[in-house]
Amino acid sequence: MSIWRRKFWRVASFPVIVKPSMGKVRVAENSSFFASEMMENHANNTGSGSPDGRTGSSTEDSKTNLIVNYLPQTMTQDEIKSLFSSIGEVESCKLIRDKVTGQSLGYGFVNYVKPQDAEKAINTLNGLRLQAKTIKVSYARPSSQAIKDANLYVSGLPKTMTQADLEGLFEAHGRIITSRILFDPVTGQSRGVGFVRFDQRVEAERAITELNGHIPKGATDPITVKFANNPSQNHAKALQQAAYLAPARRYLGPMLHQTARFRQALLSNYLRYSPMGADPMGVGNIPNGGTGFCIFVYNLAPDTEDSVLWQLFGPFGAVTNVKVIRDFQTNKCKGFGFVTMAHYDEAVVAIAQLNGYCLGGRVLQVSFKTNKAHKN
DNA sequence: TATTATT
């Protein structure tokens, strides 16, 4: 097999293009193909090695459990499991999603049966390029309250400050897990802001105390150091997105903050006035293997991503699966997709709200999926 | 002045 054939991964139904950069390709022994680029980014290497040397935890470090970061937004749990199963038997795999919108948070966990497979996965898959992302594979630290909310947002940095400089400034206050300086993609200039994630929250707290308002050597202005916003509770962004998607016609934002009880009230109201109230299951809609109710979405644009469906339907309740149907050759959306929702009442409201919804100049048709190709 | 690292 040539090196170029190795560039093309097929993981289940998910073809993944792997781009080895600079011809720097490693091929693992005892394995059909692995293209892996070792990270040159310091941030992505930090903390990816031995889990030893930690402080403040009595829990023993797992030698089989891995955390996978910087996953492409569209990658599903099944695809992750497929990819990591190419190394060895995977005991469990979990993609972390936003509780409200169902969107991938870009990281997950893979627990192997054998420690040597976990080690091999780090050596082989860390630094792998998937779509526009370079994934990071490292040992998961034992979960605890002490390691949560240890991510700092730093602003007011001198434009000349490098990532190494940043770490040099913060490393005295604890073990740095990751750090990053944000750059303008056009000019390539530092935006003067960045992030530093510590192992322990107390370390982050100490760094704030010591470094907020500090003037770096050679600089004139003080830096600001504070806790970074937590993405999983940042629904303001989702709200903005919903407002953007519904310019004038329907404003979905408030739905994000409604309780299940309010949704139930909406449902009662809806069923009272809807013809569907008489036939609540719709035509031929059967709970999909017990995982939920399948919804057919028609008139999607060719460039539609799965994430759009998550964003559209997530505000109405628990979305368990979405799928944009694509042309095998072009990979463009064929104009429709499916969304599975866990609860019937939420699916009903979502359909009622989104059928006729205008998305990118197209009027969507949304209904429960029917079994027949034609209905009357 | 904001990316997505703890189930």
mmCIF file of N, CA and C in Angstrom, chain A residues 3 15 40 48 67 70 102 123-124 127 135 140 174 179 181 300 308 332 337 367:
data_model
loop_
_atom_site.group_PDB
_atom_site.id
_atom_site.type_symbol
_atom_site.label_atom_id
_atom_site.label_comp_id
_atom_site.label_asym_id
_atom_site.label_seq_id
_atom_site.Cartn_x
_atom_site.Cartn_y
_atom_site.Cartn_z
ATOM 1 N N ILE A 3 1.976 5.222 0.382
ATOM 2 C CA ILE A 3 1.783 6.187 1.459
ATOM 3 C C ILE A 3 0.540 7.029 1.202
ATOM 4 N N PRO A 15 -15.900 8.893 5.995
ATOM 5 C CA PRO A 15 -14.571 8.974 5.387
ATOM 6 C C PRO A 15 -13.800 10.158 5.968
ATOM 7 N N GLU A 40 3.616 19.924 16.858
ATOM 8 C CA GLU A 40 4.703 20.865 17.059
ATOM 9 C C GLU A 40 4.221 22.012 17.930
ATOM 10 N N SER A 48 0.087 16.011 27.890
ATOM 11 C CA SER A 48 -0.352 14.818 27.177
ATOM 12 C C SER A 48 0.518 13.614 27.503
ATOM 13 N N ILE A 67 -8.567 11.099 27.210
ATOM 14 C CA ILE A 67 -9.409 12.228 26.827
ATOM 15 C C ILE A 67 -8.971 12.670 25.438
ATOM 16 N N TYR A 70 -10.135 18.701 20.837
ATOM 17 C CA TYR A 70 -10.087 19.337 19.520
ATOM 18 C C TYR A 70 -10.690 18.447 18.447
ATOM 19 N N GLY A 102 -27.327 19.997 22.447
ATOM 20 C CA GLY A 102 -26.893 18.704 21.919
ATOM 21 C C GLY A 102 -25.648 18.807 21.063
ATOM 22 N N ASN A 123 0.285 7.445 21.083
ATOM 23 C CA ASN A 123 1.419 7.535 20.156
ATOM 24 C C ASN A 123 0.967 7.654 18.703
ATOM 25 N N THR A 124 -0.159 7.072 18.397
ATOM 26 C CA THR A 124 -0.591 6.977 17.001
ATOM 27 C C THR A 124 -1.569 8.071 16.594
ATOM 28 N N GLY A 127 -2.350 14.259 17.574
ATOM 29 C CA GLY A 127 -1.837 15.085 16.489
ATOM 30 C C GLY A 127 -2.423 14.746 15.131
ATOM 31 N N ILE A 135 -6.433 16.737 16.372
ATOM 32 C CA ILE A 135 -6.937 16.213 17.645
ATOM 33 C C ILE A 135 -5.797 15.984 18.624
ATOM 34 N N ALA A 140 -6.648 10.761 30.485
ATOM 35 C CA ALA A 140 -7.615 11.538 31.252
ATOM 36 C C ALA A 140 -7.165 11.560 32.705
ATOM 37 N N GLY A 174 1.346 26.865 39.113
ATOM 38 C CA GLY A 174 0.734 25.544 39.058
ATOM 39 C C GLY A 174 1.077 24.821 37.770
ATOM 40 N N SER A 179 -2.253 26.002 27.073
ATOM 41 C CA SER A 179 -2.245 27.458 26.966
ATOM 42 C C SER A 179 -2.383 27.821 25.496
ATOM 43 N N ILE A 181 -2.499 31.481 22.773
ATOM 44 C CA ILE A 181 -2.666 32.896 22.454
ATOM 45 C C ILE A 181 -3.462 32.966 21.168
ATOM 46 N N LEU A 300 -33.437 21.628 2.819
ATOM 47 C CA LEU A 300 -32.175 22.121 3.369
ATOM 48 C C LEU A 300 -31.224 22.512 2.235
ATOM 49 N N VAL A 308 -26.427 22.425 12.193
ATOM 50 C CA VAL A 308 -27.588 23.288 11.977
ATOM 51 C C VAL A 308 -28.854 22.626 12.524
ATOM 52 N N LYS A 332 -22.494 16.744 -0.713
ATOM 53 C CA LYS A 332 -23.418 17.860 -0.468
ATOM 54 C C LYS A 332 -24.758 17.312 0.021
ATOM 55 N N GLY A 337 -33.003 15.933 5.647
ATOM 56 C CA GLY A 337 -32.315 15.267 6.748
ATOM 57 C C GLY A 337 -33.313 14.762 7.765
ATOM 58 N N SER A 367 -41.896 17.500 9.370
ATOM 59 C CA SER A 367 -43.002 16.621 9.768
ATOM 60 C C SER A 367 -42.428 15.363 10.399
#
